[in-house]
Amino acid sequence: MSKTYESCHYGISGLFLFAKKAGVVSCNRILRLLPGEIFQEQRESERLEKMKLTIFRKWLFEEIAVVTVVLLVGWGPVDAAVQEESGVNRMIIYTDKGTEQISRNIYGHFSEHLGGCIYDGFWVGEDSPIPNTRGIRNDVVEALRKIRIPVLRWPGGCFADEYHWKEGIGPRDKRPTMINTHWGMVTETNAFGTHEFLDLCEQLGCEAYVAGNVGSGTVEEMQDWVEYMTFDGDSEMANLRRMNGRDKPWRVKYFGVGNENWGCGGNMSPGSYADLYNRFQTYVRSYSGNRIVKIACGPGSENYPWIRTVMERARRNMDAISLHHYVRGTGNWTRKGSATKFDEAEWFALMKNTLTIYPLLENNIEIMDRFDPRGRIGLFLDEWGTWWDAEPGTNPSFLYQQNTIRDAVSTGIFLNAFNKHCYRVRMANIAQTINVLQAMILTKGEKMIVTPTYHVFEMYKVHHDATLLPIELECSDYKFGNDSVSALNVSASKDNSGRIHISLCNLDPGNTAEVVCALEGAEPKEISGRVLTAEAMTAHNTFENPQVVKPATFNNFKLEGNILTITLPTKSVVVLEIE
Ligand code: AHR
């Protein structure tokens, strides 16, 4: 057994110390022997005590059986048996103790001028036989509206720091072309520009997040762009917008000042970026009632010196700072692994790599807390997801990859982690929406399919703007070789109408998991559930078989009073609704 990254309060008793000293049990094991100790710090109400007692009885029964076998046949076989069992896991959800709101923007998306994301993904042009509204694919808009896409980041990525927005406005046949130097040296036609993007956001009903050019752009260019999009009065830029067919300004809520400026966005040091940020952001104005949220470029994964310096030197001028984090099934960028052809070693590696999101968030948040103890500044994970070798036969620069149940379980873990840290994590944008990296949607000509990752976003939409509920979880390990990770990963929330939602992931592809859950403070009447799982670890949807991985009704649970017992299938994501 191990505690997960959820907050756990384990008591340590004399027996524990004695047993450890005697070398009889490991720390994890003793937690199973002393279940009554676990909740010492939370003993608040009699009702809770009753629930715990029920769970405790169940544990006690198991443990008496274990101890009996120990006495009869010794420790070794029992330890081995325990290692093999799928394990009973315990959890308490404090349904009346939530205080923080999970921003819907945690379920945000990112689309770059890269491979088939914009062209053939969103944009087919007005003359296309593929059904479209002003050039934007209708099927894609419909699919993204179903998951209630809250915010879309554009135009990059690395592309943002070489994008000159004025080339993407006005009559399309007069727009100049450019080379997309980051992504395959292909010709960018600029057919999809500011008007098309903001039209897309309106069709999707989501907020716009525009990433500005610091690496190769000017302050004036950035200032003009904001004025062009959002100023309602009489000005050169506002009038240019009107000339191009848009009278009223758009609402542009989020503006990023550069992207990965430690790398593709100019190879800067944190100090020089912080100074540039302070200068550029000065001219990112809030016009005509459009209050812009300004986002500074933060680190890639564990680049802590970057966030420390930028927070130190620029915090007064930012509303949020970004963090990018990509995960793979191998430890290196030259062979990231195949998206669809992998064994359990690579499955396990992805689970383990995904769980690094917890310490990564905590370390970054700790630095932010030092400079911003009141929590004014948001942490925006504006690029995250899995990154595999490009599908064989495709242009490697286009980052086209398939997407399996493995990506779906990884997504469930990421989203649970973001929920849990919603005090700081106020936006996250998975990379990227269509045909690139961990996509929601894949297109091929007029065909469109949704991926397992899409289904997780659809199932988790119940958490949008809901109140995060505190959880205590003690769970078994998913072991592979000599290594192990917690087998379960969870988050829970309560929505405006009082419904509770629990999202659970079973990381183990070989063992089901039973979870005994006390719903403290709730009087549950009705429960329903959905599950995403598959026979094979590598299961994925294709244009020929688009429904291989899709959600199904889940009813493998039992409710007794406030105690809910759930049995999760192997390699699964389950979302429960409790009324
Ligand atoms: O999402 C692909 C690329 O990954 C983005 O352009 C860049 O910001 C990151 O390195």
Coordinates of C-alpha atoms and ligand atoms in Angstrom, one line a residue:
M1 CA 0.0 0.0 0.0
S2 CA 1.1 3.5 -0.5
K3 CA -0.3 6.9 0.1
T4 CA -1.0 8.8 -3.1
Y5 CA -0.3 12.5 -3.6
E6 CA -3.6 13.3 -2.1
S7 CA -3.2 14.7 1.4
C8 CA -2.9 11.8 3.8
H9 CA -2.6 11.9 7.6
Y10 CA -1.0 8.7 8.9
G11 CA -0.5 8.2 12.6
I12 CA 2.5 6.4 13.9
S13 CA 2.0 4.1 16.8
G14 CA 4.3 2.3 19.2
L15 CA 3.4 -0.9 17.4
F16 CA 4.5 0.7 14.1
L17 CA 7.9 1.7 15.6
F18 CA 8.3 -1.7 17.2
A19 CA 7.4 -3.6 14.0
K20 CA 9.7 -1.4 11.9
K21 CA 12.6 -1.8 14.3
A22 CA 12.1 -5.5 14.4
G23 CA 12.4 -5.3 10.6
V24 CA 9.1 -7.2 10.2
V25 CA 7.2 -4.8 8.0
S26 CA 7.8 -2.0 5.6
C27 CA 6.3 1.4 6.2
N28 CA 3.7 0.8 3.5
R29 CA 2.8 -2.5 5.0
I30 CA 2.2 -1.2 8.5
L31 CA -0.4 1.2 7.1
R32 CA -2.4 -1.9 6.3
L33 CA -1.9 -3.3 9.8
L34 CA -3.0 -0.2 11.6
P35 CA -5.9 1.2 9.7
G36 CA -7.5 2.8 12.8
E37 CA -4.5 5.1 13.1
I38 CA -5.0 6.7 9.7
F39 CA -7.6 9.2 10.5
Q40 CA -6.5 10.3 13.9
E41 CA -6.2 14.0 12.9
Q42 CA -9.6 14.1 11.4
R43 CA -11.9 12.8 14.1
E44 CA -14.5 15.5 14.2
S45 CA -17.9 14.0 14.2
E46 CA -19.7 10.9 15.4
R47 CA -21.1 10.3 12.0
L48 CA -17.6 10.2 10.5
E49 CA -16.6 7.9 13.2
K50 CA -19.3 5.5 12.1
M51 CA -18.2 5.5 8.6
K52 CA -14.7 4.9 9.5
L53 CA -15.8 2.1 11.7
T54 CA -17.4 0.4 8.8
I55 CA -14.3 0.7 6.7
F56 CA -12.2 -0.3 9.7
R57 CA -14.2 -3.5 10.2
K58 CA -13.6 -4.5 6.7
W59 CA -9.9 -3.8 7.1
L60 CA -9.8 -5.6 10.4
F61 CA -11.3 -8.6 8.9
E62 CA -8.7 -8.6 6.2
E63 CA -5.9 -8.0 8.6
I64 CA -6.9 -10.7 11.0
A65 CA -6.8 -13.0 8.1
V66 CA -3.3 -11.8 7.1
V67 CA -2.0 -12.0 10.7
T68 CA -3.4 -15.5 11.1
V69 CA -1.6 -16.6 8.0
V70 CA 1.6 -14.9 9.2
L71 CA 1.4 -16.8 12.4
L72 CA 0.8 -20.1 10.6
V73 CA 3.1 -19.9 7.7
G74 CA 5.5 -17.0 8.2
W75 CA 5.7 -13.5 6.6
G76 CA 7.1 -14.3 3.1
P77 CA 4.1 -15.9 1.5
V78 CA 1.8 -13.3 2.9
D79 CA 3.9 -10.5 1.6
A80 CA 4.0 -12.1 -1.8
A81 CA 0.3 -12.6 -1.7
V82 CA -0.3 -9.0 -0.8
Q83 CA 1.9 -7.9 -3.6
E84 CA -0.2 -9.9 -6.0
E85 CA -3.6 -8.9 -4.8
S86 CA -5.4 -6.1 -6.6
G87 CA -5.8 -4.5 -3.2
V88 CA -8.6 -2.7 -1.3
N89 CA -8.1 1.0 -1.3
R90 CA -9.6 3.5 1.1
M91 CA -10.7 7.0 0.6
I92 CA -12.6 9.7 2.4
I93 CA -14.1 12.6 0.5
Y94 CA -15.0 15.6 2.6
T95 CA -18.1 16.6 0.7
D96 CA -18.9 19.7 2.8
K97 CA -15.3 21.0 3.2
G98 CA -14.5 22.4 -0.2
T99 CA -13.3 26.0 -0.5
E100 CA -11.5 26.4 -3.8
Q101 CA -13.0 26.6 -7.3
I102 CA -11.7 24.6 -10.2
S103 CA -11.5 27.0 -13.1
R104 CA -13.1 25.7 -16.3
N105 CA -10.0 27.0 -18.0
I106 CA -8.0 24.1 -16.6
Y107 CA -9.9 22.3 -19.5
G108 CA -8.5 24.6 -22.1
H109 CA -6.8 23.9 -25.4
F110 CA -3.9 25.1 -27.6
S111 CA -3.7 25.3 -31.4
E112 CA -0.6 26.3 -33.4
H113 CA 0.2 26.9 -37.0
L114 CA 1.9 23.5 -37.1
G115 CA 1.2 20.5 -39.3
G116 CA -2.5 19.8 -39.7
C117 CA -3.8 21.7 -36.7
I118 CA -5.0 24.9 -38.3
Y119 CA -5.0 24.0 -42.0
D120 CA -7.1 20.8 -42.6
G121 CA -7.8 20.8 -38.9
F122 CA -9.9 23.9 -38.2
W123 CA -9.6 25.6 -41.5
V124 CA -10.7 24.2 -44.8
G125 CA -11.7 27.5 -46.5
E126 CA -15.0 28.8 -47.6
D127 CA -15.0 26.9 -50.9
S128 CA -14.3 23.5 -49.4
P129 CA -16.8 20.7 -50.0
I130 CA -16.3 19.9 -46.3
P131 CA -19.2 21.6 -44.4
N132 CA -17.9 24.8 -42.9
T133 CA -19.0 28.1 -41.6
R134 CA -16.9 30.9 -43.0
G135 CA -14.1 28.4 -43.7
I136 CA -14.1 26.7 -40.3
R137 CA -15.1 23.0 -40.2
N138 CA -18.5 22.5 -38.7
D139 CA -17.8 18.9 -37.4
V140 CA -14.8 20.1 -35.4
V141 CA -16.7 23.0 -33.9
E142 CA -19.6 20.7 -32.9
A143 CA -17.2 18.2 -31.3
L144 CA -15.4 20.9 -29.3
R145 CA -18.6 22.5 -28.2
K146 CA -19.6 19.1 -26.8
I147 CA -16.7 19.2 -24.4
R148 CA -17.4 22.8 -23.6
I149 CA -14.0 24.1 -24.7
P150 CA -13.5 27.1 -22.4
V151 CA -10.4 28.8 -23.9
L152 CA -8.2 28.4 -27.0
R153 CA -4.6 29.5 -27.2
W154 CA -3.2 30.6 -30.6
P155 CA -1.1 31.1 -32.8
G156 CA 1.7 29.2 -31.1
G157 CA 3.9 27.8 -29.6
C158 CA 7.2 28.5 -31.2
F159 CA 5.3 29.9 -34.2
A160 CA 4.0 32.8 -32.1
D161 CA 7.5 34.4 -31.9
E162 CA 7.9 34.6 -35.6
Y163 CA 4.3 35.5 -36.4
H164 CA 3.6 39.0 -37.7
W165 CA -0.1 39.5 -37.3
K166 CA -0.5 42.2 -40.0
E167 CA 0.3 39.6 -42.6
G168 CA -2.8 37.7 -41.6
I169 CA -5.5 40.4 -42.1
G170 CA -7.2 41.9 -45.1
P171 CA -8.3 40.1 -48.3
R172 CA -6.9 36.6 -48.2
D173 CA -5.6 36.7 -51.8
K174 CA -3.5 39.7 -50.9
R175 CA -1.9 38.3 -47.8
P176 CA 1.8 37.6 -48.0
T177 CA 3.2 34.1 -47.5
M178 CA 5.9 33.3 -45.0
I179 CA 8.1 30.3 -44.1
N180 CA 7.1 28.3 -41.1
T181 CA 10.7 27.8 -40.0
H182 CA 9.9 25.9 -36.8
W183 CA 7.6 23.3 -38.3
G184 CA 8.9 21.9 -41.5
M185 CA 9.9 25.0 -43.4
V186 CA 6.5 24.9 -45.2
T187 CA 4.8 27.9 -46.7
E188 CA 2.3 29.6 -44.4
T189 CA -0.4 31.3 -46.5
N190 CA -1.7 33.4 -43.7
A191 CA -5.2 32.4 -44.8
F192 CA -6.1 31.9 -41.2
G193 CA -5.3 35.1 -39.2
T194 CA -6.8 37.3 -36.5
H195 CA -10.3 37.5 -37.9
E196 CA -10.5 33.8 -38.6
F197 CA -9.2 32.9 -35.1
L198 CA -11.6 35.2 -33.3
D199 CA -14.5 34.0 -35.5
L200 CA -13.5 30.5 -34.5
C201 CA -13.6 31.4 -30.8
E202 CA -17.0 32.9 -31.2
Q203 CA -18.3 29.8 -33.0
L204 CA -16.9 27.7 -30.2
G205 CA -18.2 30.0 -27.5
C206 CA -14.8 30.1 -25.8
E207 CA -12.4 32.7 -24.6
A208 CA -9.5 33.8 -26.8
Y209 CA -5.9 33.5 -25.6
V210 CA -3.6 35.2 -28.0
A211 CA 0.2 34.7 -27.7
G212 CA 2.2 37.8 -28.8
N213 CA 5.6 37.9 -30.5
V214 CA 8.5 39.0 -28.3
G215 CA 11.2 36.9 -29.9
S216 CA 11.2 38.6 -33.4
G217 CA 8.5 41.3 -33.0
T218 CA 8.4 44.8 -31.7
V219 CA 6.6 46.5 -28.9
E220 CA 4.7 48.6 -31.4
E221 CA 3.5 45.6 -33.3
M222 CA 2.2 44.0 -30.1
Q223 CA 0.6 47.3 -29.0
D224 CA -1.1 47.6 -32.4
W225 CA -2.5 44.1 -32.3
V226 CA -4.2 44.6 -29.0
E227 CA -5.6 47.9 -30.2
Y228 CA -6.8 46.3 -33.5
M229 CA -8.6 43.5 -31.7
T230 CA -10.1 45.3 -28.7
F231 CA -10.4 49.1 -29.1
D232 CA -13.9 50.4 -29.7
G233 CA -13.1 54.1 -30.5
D234 CA -11.7 56.0 -33.3
S235 CA -8.0 55.0 -33.9
E236 CA -5.9 53.9 -36.8
M237 CA -6.0 50.2 -35.7
A238 CA -9.7 50.1 -34.8
N239 CA -10.5 51.7 -38.2
L240 CA -8.3 49.2 -40.0
R241 CA -10.3 46.4 -38.3
R242 CA -13.5 48.1 -39.5
M243 CA -12.1 48.3 -43.0
N244 CA -11.5 44.6 -42.9
G245 CA -15.1 43.9 -42.0
R246 CA -15.3 43.8 -38.2
D247 CA -17.0 46.8 -36.7
K248 CA -17.2 45.9 -33.0
P249 CA -14.1 44.9 -31.2
W250 CA -13.7 41.3 -30.0
R251 CA -13.3 40.2 -26.5
V252 CA -9.8 39.0 -26.0
K253 CA -9.4 38.1 -22.4
Y254 CA -5.9 36.4 -22.3
F255 CA -2.7 37.8 -23.9
G256 CA 0.7 36.0 -23.6
V257 CA 3.8 38.0 -23.9
G258 CA 6.0 35.6 -25.8
N259 CA 6.4 31.8 -25.7
E260 CA 9.2 29.7 -24.5
N261 CA 11.6 32.7 -24.6
W262 CA 14.2 30.5 -23.0
G263 CA 14.3 28.4 -26.2
C264 CA 12.5 28.9 -29.6
G265 CA 11.2 32.3 -28.5
G266 CA 14.6 34.0 -28.5
N267 CA 17.0 31.9 -26.4
M268 CA 17.0 34.5 -23.6
S269 CA 18.2 34.4 -20.1
P270 CA 15.5 34.8 -17.4
G271 CA 16.8 38.2 -16.5
S272 CA 16.8 39.6 -20.0
Y273 CA 13.3 38.1 -20.6
A274 CA 12.0 39.6 -17.4
D275 CA 13.2 43.0 -18.5
L276 CA 11.7 42.6 -21.9
Y277 CA 8.4 41.4 -20.4
N278 CA 8.2 44.5 -18.3
R279 CA 8.6 46.7 -21.3
F280 CA 6.3 44.8 -23.7
Q281 CA 3.5 44.3 -21.3
T282 CA 3.3 48.1 -20.6
Y283 CA 1.7 48.5 -24.0
V284 CA -0.7 45.6 -23.7
R285 CA -3.5 47.8 -22.8
S286 CA -7.0 47.1 -21.6
Y287 CA -9.3 49.0 -24.0
S288 CA -13.0 49.7 -24.1
G289 CA -13.9 47.6 -21.0
N290 CA -11.9 44.5 -22.2
R291 CA -9.7 43.7 -19.2
I292 CA -6.7 41.8 -20.4
V293 CA -5.1 39.1 -18.3
K294 CA -1.3 39.3 -19.0
I295 CA 0.7 36.1 -19.0
A296 CA 4.4 36.0 -18.7
C297 CA 6.5 33.2 -20.2
G298 CA 7.4 30.7 -17.5
P299 CA 9.6 27.7 -17.4
G300 CA 9.7 24.4 -19.3
S301 CA 9.3 21.6 -16.7
E302 CA 11.9 21.8 -13.9
N303 CA 13.6 25.1 -15.0
Y304 CA 13.2 26.6 -11.5
P305 CA 15.8 29.4 -11.8
W306 CA 13.7 30.8 -14.7
I307 CA 10.4 31.1 -12.7
R308 CA 12.3 32.4 -9.7
T309 CA 14.0 35.2 -11.7
V310 CA 10.9 36.1 -13.7
M311 CA 8.7 36.2 -10.5
E312 CA 11.3 38.2 -8.7
R313 CA 11.7 40.8 -11.5
A314 CA 8.3 41.0 -13.2
R315 CA 5.6 39.8 -10.8
R316 CA 4.1 43.2 -10.4
N317 CA 3.2 43.4 -14.0
M318 CA 1.7 40.0 -14.6
D319 CA -1.5 38.2 -13.9
A320 CA -0.3 34.8 -14.7
I321 CA 2.9 32.9 -15.6
S322 CA 3.0 29.9 -17.9
L323 CA 4.5 26.4 -17.4
H324 CA 5.1 23.9 -20.2
H325 CA 5.4 20.2 -19.5
Y326 CA 5.4 17.3 -21.9
V327 CA 5.7 13.6 -21.0
R328 CA 7.0 10.5 -22.9
G329 CA 7.3 6.8 -22.3
T330 CA 11.1 7.0 -22.5
G331 CA 13.6 9.3 -20.9
N332 CA 14.8 11.0 -24.1
W333 CA 13.7 13.3 -26.8
T334 CA 15.5 11.5 -29.7
R335 CA 13.4 8.3 -29.2
K336 CA 10.2 9.3 -27.5
G337 CA 8.5 6.0 -28.2
S338 CA 5.7 4.9 -30.4
A339 CA 2.2 6.2 -29.6
T340 CA 0.6 2.8 -30.4
K341 CA 3.3 0.1 -30.4
F342 CA 4.5 -0.3 -26.8
D343 CA 4.8 -2.8 -24.1
E344 CA 4.0 -2.6 -20.4
A345 CA 7.5 -1.1 -19.6
E346 CA 6.5 1.9 -21.7
W347 CA 3.0 2.0 -20.3
F348 CA 4.5 2.1 -16.8
A349 CA 7.1 4.7 -17.8
L350 CA 4.3 7.0 -19.0
M351 CA 2.4 6.6 -15.7
K352 CA 5.5 7.3 -13.7
N353 CA 6.4 10.3 -15.8
T354 CA 2.9 11.7 -15.7
L355 CA 2.9 11.6 -11.9
T356 CA 5.9 13.9 -11.9
I357 CA 3.3 16.6 -12.5
Y358 CA 2.6 16.6 -8.7
P359 CA 6.1 17.5 -7.5
L360 CA 6.5 19.8 -10.5
L361 CA 3.4 21.8 -9.6
E362 CA 4.3 21.9 -5.9
N363 CA 7.8 23.1 -6.5
N364 CA 6.7 25.8 -8.9
I365 CA 3.9 26.9 -6.6
E366 CA 6.3 27.0 -3.7
I367 CA 8.4 29.5 -5.6
M368 CA 5.3 31.5 -6.6
D369 CA 4.1 31.5 -3.0
R370 CA 7.4 33.1 -1.9
F371 CA 7.0 36.1 -4.2
D372 CA 3.2 36.2 -4.2
P373 CA 2.0 34.9 -0.9
R374 CA -1.6 36.1 -1.5
G375 CA -1.9 34.0 -4.6
R376 CA -2.8 36.8 -7.0
I377 CA -0.8 35.4 -9.9
G378 CA -2.1 32.3 -11.7
L379 CA 0.0 29.4 -12.9
F380 CA -1.1 28.6 -16.5
L381 CA 0.0 25.2 -17.8
D382 CA -0.5 26.5 -21.3
E383 CA 1.2 23.5 -23.0
W384 CA 1.1 20.0 -21.7
G385 CA 0.5 16.5 -22.8
T386 CA 2.2 13.4 -24.2
W387 CA 4.8 13.6 -27.0
W388 CA 5.5 10.5 -29.1
D389 CA 7.5 9.8 -32.2
A390 CA 5.5 11.0 -35.2
E391 CA 3.4 8.4 -36.9
P392 CA 5.4 6.5 -39.5
G393 CA 4.9 7.8 -43.0
T394 CA 4.1 11.4 -41.8
N395 CA 6.3 14.4 -41.9
P396 CA 8.2 14.3 -38.5
S397 CA 8.0 18.1 -38.3
F398 CA 4.2 17.9 -38.2
L399 CA 4.1 16.1 -34.9
Y400 CA 1.2 13.9 -36.0
Q401 CA 0.6 11.2 -33.4
Q402 CA -2.1 8.6 -32.5
N403 CA -3.7 8.5 -29.1
T404 CA -4.5 5.4 -27.0
I405 CA -6.1 4.5 -23.7
R406 CA -2.6 5.1 -22.3
D407 CA -2.9 8.8 -23.2
A408 CA -6.4 8.8 -21.8
V409 CA -5.3 7.5 -18.4
S410 CA -2.3 10.0 -18.4
T411 CA -4.8 12.8 -19.2
G412 CA -7.0 11.8 -16.2
I413 CA -4.0 12.0 -13.9
F414 CA -3.0 15.4 -15.3
L415 CA -6.5 16.8 -14.9
N416 CA -6.8 15.4 -11.4
A417 CA -3.5 17.1 -10.5
F418 CA -4.6 20.4 -11.9
N419 CA -7.9 20.2 -10.0
K420 CA -6.1 19.5 -6.9
H421 CA -3.8 22.5 -7.3
C422 CA -6.6 24.8 -8.6
Y423 CA -5.7 27.4 -6.0
R424 CA -2.8 28.4 -8.3
V425 CA -3.5 26.4 -11.5
R426 CA -6.1 28.6 -13.1
M427 CA -5.6 27.5 -16.7
A428 CA -4.2 24.6 -18.6
N429 CA -4.1 24.1 -22.4
I430 CA -3.5 20.6 -23.8
A431 CA -1.2 20.5 -26.8
Q432 CA -2.7 20.5 -29.4
T433 CA -6.4 20.4 -30.4
I434 CA -6.3 18.7 -33.8
N435 CA -3.8 16.5 -35.6
V436 CA -0.8 17.5 -33.5
L437 CA 0.6 15.9 -30.4
Q438 CA -2.0 14.7 -27.9
A439 CA -4.9 15.8 -30.1
M440 CA -8.6 15.7 -29.2
I441 CA -9.5 15.3 -32.9
L442 CA -7.9 13.7 -35.9
T443 CA -9.0 14.6 -39.4
K444 CA -8.4 13.0 -42.8
G445 CA -10.1 14.8 -45.7
E446 CA -13.8 15.0 -44.8
K447 CA -13.4 12.4 -42.1
M448 CA -13.1 13.3 -38.5
I449 CA -12.6 11.1 -35.4
V450 CA -12.3 11.8 -31.7
T451 CA -9.5 10.3 -29.6
P452 CA -9.5 8.6 -26.1
T453 CA -8.1 11.9 -24.7
Y454 CA -11.2 13.8 -26.1
H455 CA -13.4 11.4 -24.1
V456 CA -11.6 12.2 -20.9
F457 CA -12.2 15.9 -21.5
E458 CA -15.8 15.2 -22.2
M459 CA -16.2 13.0 -19.0
Y460 CA -14.3 15.5 -16.8
K461 CA -16.4 18.6 -17.9
V462 CA -18.5 18.1 -14.8
H463 CA -15.6 19.6 -12.8
H464 CA -15.8 23.0 -14.7
D465 CA -16.1 25.8 -12.2
A466 CA -17.1 23.3 -9.4
T467 CA -15.7 23.3 -5.9
L468 CA -12.8 21.1 -5.2
L469 CA -13.4 18.6 -2.4
P470 CA -10.6 17.5 -0.1
I471 CA -9.8 13.8 -0.3
E472 CA -7.7 11.3 1.7
L473 CA -6.7 8.3 -0.2
E474 CA -4.7 5.3 0.8
C475 CA -4.1 2.9 -2.1
S476 CA -2.2 -0.1 -3.3
D477 CA 0.8 0.1 -5.7
Y478 CA 1.0 -0.6 -9.3
K479 CA 4.3 -2.6 -9.4
F480 CA 6.4 -3.1 -12.5
G481 CA 9.8 -4.8 -12.2
N482 CA 11.4 -3.3 -9.2
D483 CA 9.5 -0.1 -9.4
S484 CA 6.1 1.0 -8.4
V485 CA 3.7 3.9 -8.4
S486 CA 0.3 4.5 -6.7
A487 CA -2.2 2.5 -8.6
L488 CA -5.0 5.0 -8.2
N489 CA -5.4 8.7 -8.8
V490 CA -8.4 10.7 -7.9
S491 CA -10.1 14.1 -7.6
A492 CA -13.6 15.2 -6.6
S493 CA -15.7 18.3 -6.8
K494 CA -19.2 19.6 -6.0
D495 CA -21.1 21.6 -8.6
N496 CA -23.5 24.5 -8.1
S497 CA -26.5 22.2 -7.8
G498 CA -24.8 20.1 -5.1
R499 CA -23.9 17.1 -7.2
I500 CA -20.6 15.4 -6.4
H501 CA -18.3 14.2 -9.1
I502 CA -15.4 11.8 -8.5
S503 CA -12.9 11.1 -11.2
L504 CA -10.8 8.0 -10.7
C505 CA -8.0 6.5 -12.7
N506 CA -6.7 3.0 -12.3
L507 CA -3.1 3.1 -13.7
D508 CA -2.6 -0.6 -13.5
P509 CA -3.2 -2.4 -16.8
G510 CA -3.3 -5.8 -15.2
N511 CA -5.3 -5.5 -11.9
T512 CA -8.7 -4.2 -11.1
A513 CA -9.0 -2.0 -8.0
E514 CA -11.6 -2.0 -5.3
V515 CA -12.0 1.3 -3.5
V516 CA -14.0 1.8 -0.3
C517 CA -14.9 5.4 -0.1
A518 CA -16.5 7.3 2.8
L519 CA -18.6 10.3 1.6
E520 CA -18.2 12.4 4.7
G521 CA -21.0 15.0 5.0
A522 CA -23.2 13.6 2.2
E523 CA -26.4 11.8 2.1
P524 CA -26.2 10.1 -1.3
K525 CA -29.4 9.1 -3.0
E526 CA -28.5 8.3 -6.5
I527 CA -25.2 7.4 -8.2
S528 CA -24.4 7.0 -11.8
G529 CA -21.1 6.5 -13.6
R530 CA -19.2 6.3 -16.8
V531 CA -16.0 4.5 -17.7
L532 CA -13.4 4.7 -20.3
T533 CA -11.3 1.6 -20.7
A534 CA -10.2 -0.9 -23.4
E535 CA -9.1 -4.5 -23.8
A536 CA -5.6 -3.7 -25.0
M537 CA -3.2 -1.2 -23.6
T538 CA -2.6 0.1 -27.2
A539 CA -6.3 0.4 -28.1
H540 CA -7.1 3.5 -30.1
N541 CA -9.6 4.9 -32.6
T542 CA -8.9 5.0 -36.3
F543 CA -10.8 6.3 -39.3
E544 CA -11.8 2.7 -40.1
N545 CA -12.8 1.9 -36.5
P546 CA -13.6 5.2 -34.8
Q547 CA -15.4 3.7 -31.7
V548 CA -12.8 1.3 -30.3
V549 CA -12.3 3.5 -27.2
K550 CA -15.4 5.3 -26.0
P551 CA -17.1 5.9 -22.7
A552 CA -19.6 3.3 -21.4
T553 CA -22.1 3.2 -18.6
F554 CA -20.4 2.2 -15.3
N555 CA -22.3 0.5 -12.5
N556 CA -19.7 -1.5 -10.7
F557 CA -20.3 0.2 -7.4
K558 CA -22.3 -0.4 -4.3
L559 CA -23.6 2.1 -1.8
E560 CA -24.3 1.3 1.9
G561 CA -25.2 4.4 3.8
N562 CA -22.4 6.8 3.1
I563 CA -19.9 4.1 2.2
L564 CA -19.4 3.6 -1.5
T565 CA -17.5 0.6 -2.8
I566 CA -16.2 0.9 -6.4
T567 CA -14.4 -1.6 -8.5
L568 CA -12.4 0.0 -11.2
P569 CA -11.5 -2.0 -14.3
T570 CA -7.8 -2.2 -15.3
K571 CA -6.4 0.8 -17.2
S572 CA -9.4 2.9 -16.8
V573 CA -10.9 6.4 -16.1
V574 CA -14.1 6.4 -14.2
V575 CA -16.3 9.4 -13.4
L576 CA -19.1 9.1 -10.9
E577 CA -22.0 11.4 -10.2
I578 CA -23.6 11.4 -6.8
E579 CA -26.8 13.2 -6.0
Ligands
AHR1 O1 3.5 22.2 -29.0 C1 4.7 22.1 -29.8 C2 5.8 23.0 -29.4 O2 6.2 22.6 -28.1 C3 5.4 24.4 -29.2 O3 5.4 25.1 -30.4 C4 6.4 24.9 -28.2 O4 6.0 26.0 -27.5 C5 6.8 23.7 -27.4 O5 8.2 23.5 -27.4

